[in-house]
Amino acid sequence: MTTENLLPPTGRPITLIDADGHAADSDQLKLPDEQVLVGLFEAMVIGRRFDQQATALTKQGRLAVYPSSRGQEACQVAAARVLRAEDWLFPTYRDSVALVSRGLPPLEVLTLLAGDWHCGYDPIERRTAPQCTPLATNGLHAVGVGHAARLRGEDSVCLVLTGDGATSEGDAHEALNFAGVWKAPVVFLIQNNGYAISVPLAKQTAAASLAYKGIGCGVPSMIVDGNDAAAVYAALELARDRAAAGEGPTLVEAITYRMEAHTNADDASRYREQSEVDAWRRRDPIDRLRIYLSDRGLLDDTAERELAEAAEQLAAQTRSALNADRPIDPAAMFDHVYGTPRAALRAQRAMVLEESKQS
């Protein structure tokens, strides 16, 4: 596929495996091989079980908040698995399943959402930036890291995850423009789930698609079926290879849907109809790939049972890690504010420690 084929993007999302589990013809993307597809299916099943467990922990008070990505597993898993060890991932607060799919331990992934620390893992060691809560700022981080890597002569690639709401932020345009001008090795994956919390896409943009925002910055762009793990993976693989080869950034808009509310603090029934949710439920990313693999003898009852057991083991590890009372150090909130703490900060720290002794 040439860059010219991505300008402008096709109006119809590219699909390789349709909602009924049948192969779909495409002259733009190549279907990933069987082993990749099996791996994507396994990661989606495990990721969904993790997502369910994290949601339950929130209701039990073990997490302060948890933004579920149920329904978006194809994007989450494809983004994590397409990256090489030397590449970087720039996730948002909704992308916990992507982090688990990248191999990060559940406790490290959920530390932020438990309210313990801003980040539970070493970003440099994991080649994974902290989960970003402010919308679109991670796009700027990604182009900065990617551009720096290119200046150092490295071929590492940065993949940044955003939602459709983030594309309404100025930071998103600045990141795309910088990436286009400097050919930064960045892959922008927009998970377009149709809502910025409660604001529908039609009230966010009048553009034909979000992919055109990339076109306006000279960034080759494409639109894929975001519930088709095969199509998302193939698109991201193409984009990753372009970036690694020095051909610059690519934007991939994945049309998907958030099956659950925005977070546990949201009531989705106030802004969308159940019939809409039911229609998307019939396009479930796991169901369609299960049918495709089963029809070709790549998945059977034994494999599914073993996979379910593996998913339960991860859920049990997650419960055990989050239910354990972790040590609390009140002084830690003052660490890392300044290289050399100022007098006022030292005084505040001393006051907190003194009051802690009395409580």
mmCIF file of C-alpha atoms in Angstrom:
data_model
loop_
_atom_site.group_PDB
_atom_site.id
_atom_site.type_symbol
_atom_site.label_atom_id
_atom_site.label_comp_id
_atom_site.label_asym_id
_atom_site.label_seq_id
_atom_site.Cartn_x
_atom_site.Cartn_y
_atom_site.Cartn_z
ATOM 1 C CA MET A 1 0.000 0.000 0.000
ATOM 2 C CA THR A 2 1.360 3.431 -0.870
ATOM 3 C CA THR A 3 1.024 6.646 1.063
ATOM 4 C CA GLU A 4 -1.004 8.121 -1.780
ATOM 5 C CA ASN A 5 -3.721 5.543 -1.090
ATOM 6 C CA LEU A 6 -4.220 7.079 2.327
ATOM 7 C CA LEU A 7 -4.943 10.553 0.956
ATOM 8 C CA PRO A 8 -7.851 11.024 1.385
ATOM 9 C CA PRO A 9 -9.071 8.128 3.561
ATOM 10 C CA THR A 10 -11.858 5.926 2.342
ATOM 11 C CA GLY A 11 -15.283 6.972 3.558
ATOM 12 C CA ARG A 12 -16.185 3.398 4.521
ATOM 13 C CA PRO A 13 -14.228 1.808 7.391
ATOM 14 C CA ILE A 14 -11.891 -0.932 6.207
ATOM 15 C CA THR A 15 -12.993 -4.364 7.433
ATOM 16 C CA LEU A 16 -11.126 -7.666 7.114
ATOM 17 C CA ILE A 17 -13.442 -9.834 9.275
ATOM 18 C CA ASP A 18 -17.052 -8.674 9.383
ATOM 19 C CA ALA A 19 -19.491 -8.732 12.289
ATOM 20 C CA ASP A 20 -20.649 -12.246 11.335
ATOM 21 C CA GLY A 21 -17.127 -13.639 11.401
ATOM 22 C CA HIS A 22 -16.698 -13.820 7.642
ATOM 23 C CA ALA A 23 -13.599 -12.679 5.766
ATOM 24 C CA ALA A 24 -14.118 -9.409 3.902
ATOM 25 C CA ASP A 25 -12.241 -8.414 0.781
ATOM 26 C CA SER A 26 -9.928 -5.426 0.973
ATOM 27 C CA ASP A 27 -7.360 -4.114 -1.464
ATOM 28 C CA GLN A 28 -5.962 -1.761 1.160
ATOM 29 C CA LEU A 29 -4.975 -4.020 4.056
ATOM 30 C CA LYS A 30 -3.689 -7.569 4.266
ATOM 31 C CA LEU A 31 -5.247 -10.051 6.692
ATOM 32 C CA PRO A 32 -2.732 -10.874 9.494
ATOM 33 C CA ASP A 33 -1.508 -14.462 9.642
ATOM 34 C CA GLU A 34 -3.300 -17.105 11.712
ATOM 35 C CA GLN A 35 -0.964 -16.987 14.697
ATOM 36 C CA VAL A 36 -1.430 -13.245 15.008
ATOM 37 C CA LEU A 37 -5.209 -13.643 14.897
ATOM 38 C CA VAL A 38 -5.170 -16.351 17.573
ATOM 39 C CA GLY A 39 -2.989 -14.131 19.754
ATOM 40 C CA LEU A 40 -5.360 -11.195 19.303
ATOM 41 C CA PHE A 41 -8.321 -13.366 20.298
ATOM 42 C CA GLU A 42 -6.588 -14.667 23.408
ATOM 43 C CA ALA A 43 -5.552 -11.190 24.490
ATOM 44 C CA MET A 44 -9.076 -9.837 23.996
ATOM 45 C CA VAL A 45 -10.627 -12.592 26.136
ATOM 46 C CA ILE A 46 -8.100 -12.044 28.922
ATOM 47 C CA GLY A 47 -8.424 -8.281 28.597
ATOM 48 C CA ARG A 48 -12.201 -8.363 28.926
ATOM 49 C CA ARG A 49 -11.986 -10.481 32.068
ATOM 50 C CA PHE A 50 -9.483 -8.024 33.518
ATOM 51 C CA ASP A 51 -11.821 -5.160 32.640
ATOM 52 C CA GLN A 52 -14.738 -6.888 34.411
ATOM 53 C CA GLN A 53 -12.601 -7.495 37.484
ATOM 54 C CA ALA A 54 -11.413 -3.893 37.640
ATOM 55 C CA THR A 55 -15.008 -2.683 37.349
ATOM 56 C CA ALA A 56 -15.994 -4.929 40.269
ATOM 57 C CA LEU A 57 -13.099 -3.641 42.373
ATOM 58 C CA THR A 58 -14.326 -0.104 41.823
ATOM 59 C CA LYS A 59 -17.761 -1.023 43.198
ATOM 60 C CA GLN A 60 -16.002 -2.549 46.208
ATOM 61 C CA GLY A 61 -14.128 0.689 46.891
ATOM 62 C CA ARG A 62 -10.706 -0.678 45.950
ATOM 63 C CA LEU A 63 -10.364 1.674 42.977
ATOM 64 C CA ALA A 64 -11.293 5.352 43.027
ATOM 65 C CA VAL A 65 -12.535 5.191 39.464
ATOM 66 C CA TYR A 66 -12.307 2.861 36.476
ATOM 67 C CA PRO A 67 -13.074 3.822 32.868
ATOM 68 C CA SER A 68 -14.080 0.558 31.201
ATOM 69 C CA SER A 69 -12.995 -0.224 27.640
ATOM 70 C CA ARG A 70 -15.469 -3.095 27.163
ATOM 71 C CA GLY A 71 -16.321 -3.195 23.473
ATOM 72 C CA GLN A 72 -13.044 -1.540 22.476
ATOM 73 C CA GLU A 73 -10.839 -4.604 23.018
ATOM 74 C CA ALA A 74 -9.850 -4.847 19.353
ATOM 75 C CA CYS A 75 -8.181 -1.427 19.550
ATOM 76 C CA GLN A 76 -6.672 -2.026 22.969
ATOM 77 C CA VAL A 77 -5.110 -5.351 22.097
ATOM 78 C CA ALA A 78 -3.975 -4.531 18.561
ATOM 79 C CA ALA A 79 -2.207 -1.373 19.768
ATOM 80 C CA ALA A 80 -0.269 -3.283 22.408
ATOM 81 C CA ARG A 81 0.644 -6.309 20.305
ATOM 82 C CA VAL A 82 1.742 -4.485 17.167
ATOM 83 C CA LEU A 83 4.552 -2.696 18.999
ATOM 84 C CA ARG A 84 8.088 -4.014 19.125
ATOM 85 C CA ALA A 85 10.113 -4.083 22.349
ATOM 86 C CA GLU A 86 11.889 -0.848 21.403
ATOM 87 C CA ASP A 87 8.663 1.046 20.644
ATOM 88 C CA TRP A 88 6.719 3.326 22.979
ATOM 89 C CA LEU A 89 3.043 3.328 23.963
ATOM 90 C CA PHE A 90 1.292 6.529 25.104
ATOM 91 C CA PRO A 91 -2.007 5.471 26.723
ATOM 92 C CA THR A 92 -4.924 7.343 28.280
ATOM 93 C CA TYR A 93 -6.857 6.571 31.445
ATOM 94 C CA ARG A 94 -9.165 4.228 29.469
ATOM 95 C CA ASP A 95 -6.382 2.051 28.115
ATOM 96 C CA SER A 96 -5.705 -0.298 31.038
ATOM 97 C CA VAL A 97 -6.426 -3.350 28.888
ATOM 98 C CA ALA A 98 -3.757 -2.195 26.431
ATOM 99 C CA LEU A 99 -1.243 -2.055 29.282
ATOM 100 C CA VAL A 100 -2.163 -5.548 30.490
ATOM 101 C CA SER A 101 -1.900 -6.790 26.911
ATOM 102 C CA ARG A 102 1.595 -5.305 26.803
ATOM 103 C CA GLY A 103 2.530 -7.463 29.779
ATOM 104 C CA LEU A 104 2.386 -4.974 32.638
ATOM 105 C CA PRO A 105 1.303 -6.470 36.008
ATOM 106 C CA PRO A 106 -2.286 -5.579 37.050
ATOM 107 C CA LEU A 107 -1.199 -3.807 40.249
ATOM 108 C CA GLU A 108 1.166 -1.551 38.315
ATOM 109 C CA VAL A 109 -1.579 -0.805 35.790
ATOM 110 C CA LEU A 110 -4.206 0.069 38.405
ATOM 111 C CA THR A 111 -2.026 2.060 40.809
ATOM 112 C CA LEU A 112 -3.147 5.364 39.274
ATOM 113 C CA LEU A 113 -6.845 4.458 39.411
ATOM 114 C CA ALA A 114 -6.477 3.227 42.995
ATOM 115 C CA GLY A 115 -5.244 6.711 43.875
ATOM 116 C CA ASP A 116 -1.885 5.506 45.201
ATOM 117 C CA TRP A 117 0.501 7.187 42.760
ATOM 118 C CA HIS A 118 0.363 9.009 39.444
ATOM 119 C CA CYS A 119 1.897 5.941 37.813
ATOM 120 C CA GLY A 120 2.551 2.440 39.087
ATOM 121 C CA TYR A 121 5.345 1.438 36.715
ATOM 122 C CA ASP A 122 8.682 2.690 35.444
ATOM 123 C CA PRO A 123 7.819 4.355 32.107
ATOM 124 C CA ILE A 124 11.342 4.013 30.729
ATOM 125 C CA GLU A 125 11.699 0.350 31.693
ATOM 126 C CA ARG A 126 8.260 -0.486 30.297
ATOM 127 C CA ARG A 127 8.563 1.823 27.279
ATOM 128 C CA THR A 128 5.081 2.940 28.264
ATOM 129 C CA ALA A 129 4.214 6.492 29.265
ATOM 130 C CA PRO A 130 2.000 7.123 32.311
ATOM 131 C CA GLN A 131 -1.716 6.878 31.597
ATOM 132 C CA CYS A 132 -2.747 10.344 30.513
ATOM 133 C CA THR A 133 -5.864 11.906 32.060
ATOM 134 C CA PRO A 134 -5.775 15.379 30.419
ATOM 135 C CA LEU A 135 -7.145 14.987 26.905
ATOM 136 C CA ALA A 136 -4.653 14.915 24.013
ATOM 137 C CA THR A 137 -1.564 15.965 25.950
ATOM 138 C CA ASN A 138 -0.120 12.509 25.367
ATOM 139 C CA GLY A 139 -0.037 13.307 21.642
ATOM 140 C CA LEU A 140 2.495 16.056 22.295
ATOM 141 C CA HIS A 141 4.508 13.747 24.518
ATOM 142 C CA ALA A 142 4.554 11.095 21.780
ATOM 143 C CA VAL A 143 5.748 13.395 19.001
ATOM 144 C CA GLY A 144 8.438 14.786 21.300
ATOM 145 C CA VAL A 145 9.773 11.364 22.225
ATOM 146 C CA GLY A 146 9.471 10.144 18.646
ATOM 147 C CA HIS A 147 11.261 13.165 17.190
ATOM 148 C CA ALA A 148 14.042 12.848 19.767
ATOM 149 C CA ALA A 149 14.496 9.176 18.909
ATOM 150 C CA ARG A 150 14.767 10.049 15.232
ATOM 151 C CA LEU A 151 17.408 12.691 15.960
ATOM 152 C CA ARG A 152 19.380 10.030 17.853
ATOM 153 C CA GLY A 153 19.231 7.728 14.854
ATOM 154 C CA GLU A 154 16.904 5.177 16.485
ATOM 155 C CA ASP A 155 14.050 3.513 14.634
ATOM 156 C CA SER A 156 11.704 3.263 17.628
ATOM 157 C CA VAL A 157 8.069 4.203 17.032
ATOM 158 C CA CYS A 158 5.593 5.956 19.341
ATOM 159 C CA LEU A 159 1.956 4.847 19.274
ATOM 160 C CA VAL A 160 -0.432 7.261 20.954
ATOM 161 C CA LEU A 161 -3.977 6.313 21.959
ATOM 162 C CA THR A 162 -6.727 8.917 22.048
ATOM 163 C CA GLY A 163 -10.496 9.048 21.966
ATOM 164 C CA ASP A 164 -12.670 11.065 19.606
ATOM 165 C CA GLY A 165 -13.148 13.772 22.246
ATOM 166 C CA ALA A 166 -9.412 14.409 22.394
ATOM 167 C CA THR A 167 -9.388 15.450 18.739
ATOM 168 C CA SER A 168 -11.359 18.559 19.709
ATOM 169 C CA GLU A 169 -8.434 19.757 21.810
ATOM 170 C CA GLY A 170 -5.796 22.130 20.494
ATOM 171 C CA ASP A 171 -3.060 19.801 21.685
ATOM 172 C CA ALA A 172 -4.219 17.157 19.191
ATOM 173 C CA HIS A 173 -3.834 19.573 16.269
ATOM 174 C CA GLU A 174 -0.445 20.758 17.479
ATOM 175 C CA ALA A 175 0.788 17.186 17.800
ATOM 176 C CA LEU A 176 -0.467 16.232 14.338
ATOM 177 C CA ASN A 177 0.985 19.360 12.763
ATOM 178 C CA PHE A 178 4.404 18.871 14.361
ATOM 179 C CA ALA A 179 4.424 15.216 13.383
ATOM 180 C CA GLY A 180 3.481 16.041 9.787
ATOM 181 C CA VAL A 181 6.098 18.774 9.363
ATOM 182 C CA TRP A 182 8.945 16.855 11.008
ATOM 183 C CA LYS A 183 7.905 13.375 9.887
ATOM 184 C CA ALA A 184 7.939 12.191 13.471
ATOM 185 C CA PRO A 185 7.724 8.378 13.811
ATOM 186 C CA VAL A 186 4.318 8.427 15.479
ATOM 187 C CA VAL A 187 1.155 6.383 15.003
ATOM 188 C CA PHE A 188 -2.026 8.138 16.106
ATOM 189 C CA LEU A 189 -4.823 5.688 16.971
ATOM 190 C CA ILE A 190 -8.139 7.449 17.509
ATOM 191 C CA GLN A 191 -10.635 5.166 19.200
ATOM 192 C CA ASN A 192 -13.791 6.822 17.946
ATOM 193 C CA ASN A 193 -16.464 5.423 20.277
ATOM 194 C CA GLY A 194 -18.967 8.106 19.341
ATOM 195 C CA TYR A 195 -19.031 10.067 22.586
ATOM 196 C CA ALA A 196 -16.833 12.490 24.488
ATOM 197 C CA ILE A 197 -18.320 11.387 27.822
ATOM 198 C CA SER A 198 -21.912 12.417 26.953
ATOM 199 C CA VAL A 199 -21.271 14.662 23.931
ATOM 200 C CA PRO A 200 -22.039 12.837 20.659
ATOM 201 C CA LEU A 201 -19.590 13.017 17.768
ATOM 202 C CA ALA A 202 -21.931 15.191 15.687
ATOM 203 C CA LYS A 203 -21.543 17.982 18.253
ATOM 204 C CA GLN A 204 -17.746 17.677 18.253
ATOM 205 C CA THR A 205 -16.965 18.017 14.569
ATOM 206 C CA ALA A 206 -18.527 18.796 11.209
ATOM 207 C CA ALA A 207 -15.706 16.985 9.385
ATOM 208 C CA ALA A 208 -16.538 13.974 7.223
ATOM 209 C CA SER A 209 -14.436 11.903 9.597
ATOM 210 C CA LEU A 210 -11.803 12.431 12.247
ATOM 211 C CA ALA A 211 -9.233 11.006 9.851
ATOM 212 C CA TYR A 212 -9.491 14.210 7.822
ATOM 213 C CA LYS A 213 -7.889 16.058 10.717
ATOM 214 C CA GLY A 214 -4.751 14.135 9.888
ATOM 215 C CA ILE A 215 -5.069 14.976 6.207
ATOM 216 C CA GLY A 216 -5.178 18.676 7.074
ATOM 217 C CA CYS A 217 -1.751 18.296 8.679
ATOM 218 C CA GLY A 218 -0.290 16.232 5.846
ATOM 219 C CA VAL A 219 -0.508 13.022 7.870
ATOM 220 C CA PRO A 220 -1.619 9.961 5.848
ATOM 221 C CA SER A 221 -4.808 8.644 7.418
ATOM 222 C CA MET A 222 -7.202 5.730 7.210
ATOM 223 C CA ILE A 223 -10.488 4.617 8.744
ATOM 224 C CA VAL A 224 -10.952 1.054 9.965
ATOM 225 C CA ASP A 225 -13.655 -0.997 11.654
ATOM 226 C CA GLY A 226 -12.554 -0.608 15.263
ATOM 227 C CA ASN A 227 -14.327 -3.800 16.340
ATOM 228 C CA ASP A 228 -12.369 -5.852 13.809
ATOM 229 C CA ALA A 229 -9.104 -6.776 15.535
ATOM 230 C CA ALA A 230 -7.641 -8.001 12.244
ATOM 231 C CA ALA A 231 -8.242 -4.676 10.490
ATOM 232 C CA VAL A 232 -6.999 -2.577 13.412
ATOM 233 C CA TYR A 233 -3.838 -4.676 13.711
ATOM 234 C CA ALA A 234 -3.159 -4.606 9.968
ATOM 235 C CA ALA A 235 -3.608 -0.829 9.827
ATOM 236 C CA LEU A 236 -1.358 -0.248 12.828
ATOM 237 C CA GLU A 237 1.278 -2.626 11.477
ATOM 238 C CA LEU A 238 1.376 -0.697 8.225
ATOM 239 C CA ALA A 239 1.611 2.585 10.126
ATOM 240 C CA ARG A 240 4.325 1.238 12.437
ATOM 241 C CA ASP A 241 6.415 0.030 9.511
ATOM 242 C CA ARG A 242 6.074 3.405 7.766
ATOM 243 C CA ALA A 243 7.221 5.220 10.890
ATOM 244 C CA ALA A 244 10.138 2.866 11.530
ATOM 245 C CA ALA A 245 11.284 3.288 7.927
ATOM 246 C CA GLY A 246 11.435 7.076 8.322
ATOM 247 C CA GLU A 247 8.309 7.739 6.257
ATOM 248 C CA GLY A 248 6.625 9.720 9.022
ATOM 249 C CA PRO A 249 3.373 9.592 10.977
ATOM 250 C CA THR A 250 0.062 7.904 10.209
ATOM 251 C CA LEU A 251 -3.370 8.459 11.716
ATOM 252 C CA VAL A 252 -5.741 5.506 12.126
ATOM 253 C CA GLU A 253 -9.349 6.266 13.036
ATOM 254 C CA ALA A 254 -11.012 3.149 14.464
ATOM 255 C CA ILE A 255 -14.815 3.220 14.570
ATOM 256 C CA THR A 256 -15.813 1.441 17.779
ATOM 257 C CA TYR A 257 -18.162 1.728 20.754
ATOM 258 C CA ARG A 258 -17.897 1.938 24.529
ATOM 259 C CA MET A 259 -20.362 -0.639 25.875
ATOM 260 C CA GLU A 260 -20.250 0.583 29.464
ATOM 261 C CA ALA A 261 -20.726 4.051 30.923
ATOM 262 C CA HIS A 262 -17.874 6.571 30.698
ATOM 263 C CA THR A 263 -16.838 5.645 34.258
ATOM 264 C CA ASN A 264 -18.517 4.282 37.376
ATOM 265 C CA ALA A 265 -19.581 7.898 38.093
ATOM 266 C CA ASP A 266 -21.532 8.195 34.824
ATOM 267 C CA ASP A 267 -25.135 7.307 33.920
ATOM 268 C CA ALA A 268 -25.036 6.530 30.198
ATOM 269 C CA SER A 269 -28.819 6.093 29.988
ATOM 270 C CA ARG A 270 -29.143 9.882 30.173
ATOM 271 C CA TYR A 271 -27.578 10.423 26.756
ATOM 272 C CA ARG A 272 -27.932 7.225 24.690
ATOM 273 C CA GLU A 273 -30.670 4.675 24.003
ATOM 274 C CA GLN A 274 -30.417 1.015 24.954
ATOM 275 C CA SER A 275 -31.283 0.079 21.360
ATOM 276 C CA GLU A 276 -28.052 1.756 20.267
ATOM 277 C CA VAL A 277 -26.060 -0.285 22.777
ATOM 278 C CA ASP A 278 -27.798 -3.492 21.683
ATOM 279 C CA ALA A 279 -26.964 -2.813 18.033
ATOM 280 C CA TRP A 280 -23.282 -2.485 18.858
ATOM 281 C CA ARG A 281 -23.404 -5.572 21.072
ATOM 282 C CA ARG A 282 -24.122 -7.558 17.905
ATOM 283 C CA ARG A 283 -20.804 -6.273 16.508
ATOM 284 C CA ASP A 284 -18.787 -7.575 19.446
ATOM 285 C CA PRO A 285 -15.064 -7.824 18.574
ATOM 286 C CA ILE A 286 -14.546 -11.105 20.452
ATOM 287 C CA ASP A 287 -17.567 -12.909 19.020
ATOM 288 C CA ARG A 288 -16.674 -12.224 15.394
ATOM 289 C CA LEU A 289 -13.084 -13.421 15.740
ATOM 290 C CA ARG A 290 -14.243 -16.503 17.666
ATOM 291 C CA ILE A 291 -16.467 -17.479 14.728
ATOM 292 C CA TYR A 292 -13.703 -16.848 12.206
ATOM 293 C CA LEU A 293 -11.135 -18.937 14.089
ATOM 294 C CA SER A 294 -13.569 -21.758 14.914
ATOM 295 C CA ASP A 295 -14.675 -22.083 11.288
ATOM 296 C CA ARG A 296 -11.039 -22.679 10.318
ATOM 297 C CA GLY A 297 -10.231 -25.149 13.060
ATOM 298 C CA LEU A 298 -7.963 -22.688 14.877
ATOM 299 C CA LEU A 299 -10.072 -22.639 18.035
ATOM 300 C CA ASP A 300 -11.934 -25.437 19.833
ATOM 301 C CA ASP A 301 -13.668 -26.042 23.156
ATOM 302 C CA THR A 302 -10.476 -27.215 24.865
ATOM 303 C CA ALA A 303 -8.556 -24.116 23.826
ATOM 304 C CA GLU A 304 -11.423 -21.881 24.925
ATOM 305 C CA ARG A 305 -11.617 -23.614 28.313
ATOM 306 C CA GLU A 306 -7.870 -23.220 28.870
ATOM 307 C CA LEU A 307 -8.101 -19.584 27.854
ATOM 308 C CA ALA A 308 -10.965 -18.986 30.288
ATOM 309 C CA GLU A 309 -8.868 -20.516 33.067
ATOM 310 C CA ALA A 310 -5.959 -18.223 32.223
ATOM 311 C CA ALA A 311 -8.293 -15.223 32.300
ATOM 312 C CA GLU A 312 -9.609 -16.280 35.715
ATOM 313 C CA GLN A 313 -6.062 -16.601 37.027
ATOM 314 C CA LEU A 314 -5.304 -13.042 35.976
ATOM 315 C CA ALA A 315 -8.543 -11.842 37.583
ATOM 316 C CA ALA A 316 -7.586 -13.631 40.815
ATOM 317 C CA GLN A 317 -4.130 -12.026 40.755
ATOM 318 C CA THR A 318 -5.765 -8.643 40.234
ATOM 319 C CA ARG A 319 -8.170 -9.155 43.160
ATOM 320 C CA SER A 320 -5.389 -10.348 45.434
ATOM 321 C CA ALA A 321 -3.093 -7.454 44.582
ATOM 322 C CA LEU A 322 -5.748 -4.742 44.948
ATOM 323 C CA ASN A 323 -7.397 -6.183 48.059
ATOM 324 C CA ALA A 324 -4.116 -6.219 49.948
ATOM 325 C CA ASP A 325 -3.661 -3.162 52.148
ATOM 326 C CA ARG A 326 -0.671 -1.316 50.832
ATOM 327 C CA PRO A 327 1.587 0.739 53.156
ATOM 328 C CA ILE A 328 0.755 4.427 53.272
ATOM 329 C CA ASP A 329 3.523 6.994 53.634
ATOM 330 C CA PRO A 330 2.053 10.507 54.112
ATOM 331 C CA ALA A 331 5.462 12.049 53.468
ATOM 332 C CA ALA A 332 5.563 10.569 49.987
ATOM 333 C CA MET A 333 3.257 13.254 48.631
ATOM 334 C CA PHE A 334 6.053 15.765 49.105
ATOM 335 C CA ASP A 335 8.693 13.706 47.324
ATOM 336 C CA HIS A 336 9.690 14.593 43.760
ATOM 337 C CA VAL A 337 7.990 18.026 43.863
ATOM 338 C CA TYR A 338 11.380 19.766 43.709
ATOM 339 C CA GLY A 339 14.900 18.456 43.375
ATOM 340 C CA THR A 340 15.690 20.461 46.508
ATOM 341 C CA PRO A 341 12.533 20.999 48.613
ATOM 342 C CA ARG A 342 11.799 24.618 49.471
ATOM 343 C CA ALA A 343 11.342 25.864 53.025
ATOM 344 C CA ALA A 344 7.562 26.059 52.793
ATOM 345 C CA LEU A 345 7.348 22.502 51.486
ATOM 346 C CA ARG A 346 9.652 21.226 54.216
ATOM 347 C CA ALA A 347 7.448 22.909 56.814
ATOM 348 C CA GLN A 348 4.299 21.360 55.351
ATOM 349 C CA ARG A 349 5.940 17.957 55.318
ATOM 350 C CA ALA A 350 6.936 18.270 58.972
ATOM 351 C CA MET A 351 3.407 19.353 59.916
ATOM 352 C CA VAL A 352 1.807 16.389 58.150
ATOM 353 C CA LEU A 353 4.193 13.935 59.790
ATOM 354 C CA GLU A 354 3.519 15.436 63.226
ATOM 355 C CA GLU A 355 -0.250 15.228 62.752
ATOM 356 C CA SER A 356 0.092 11.666 61.482
ATOM 357 C CA LYS A 357 1.697 10.673 64.771
ATOM 358 C CA GLN A 358 -1.301 12.038 66.666
ATOM 359 C CA SER A 359 -3.948 10.291 64.587
#
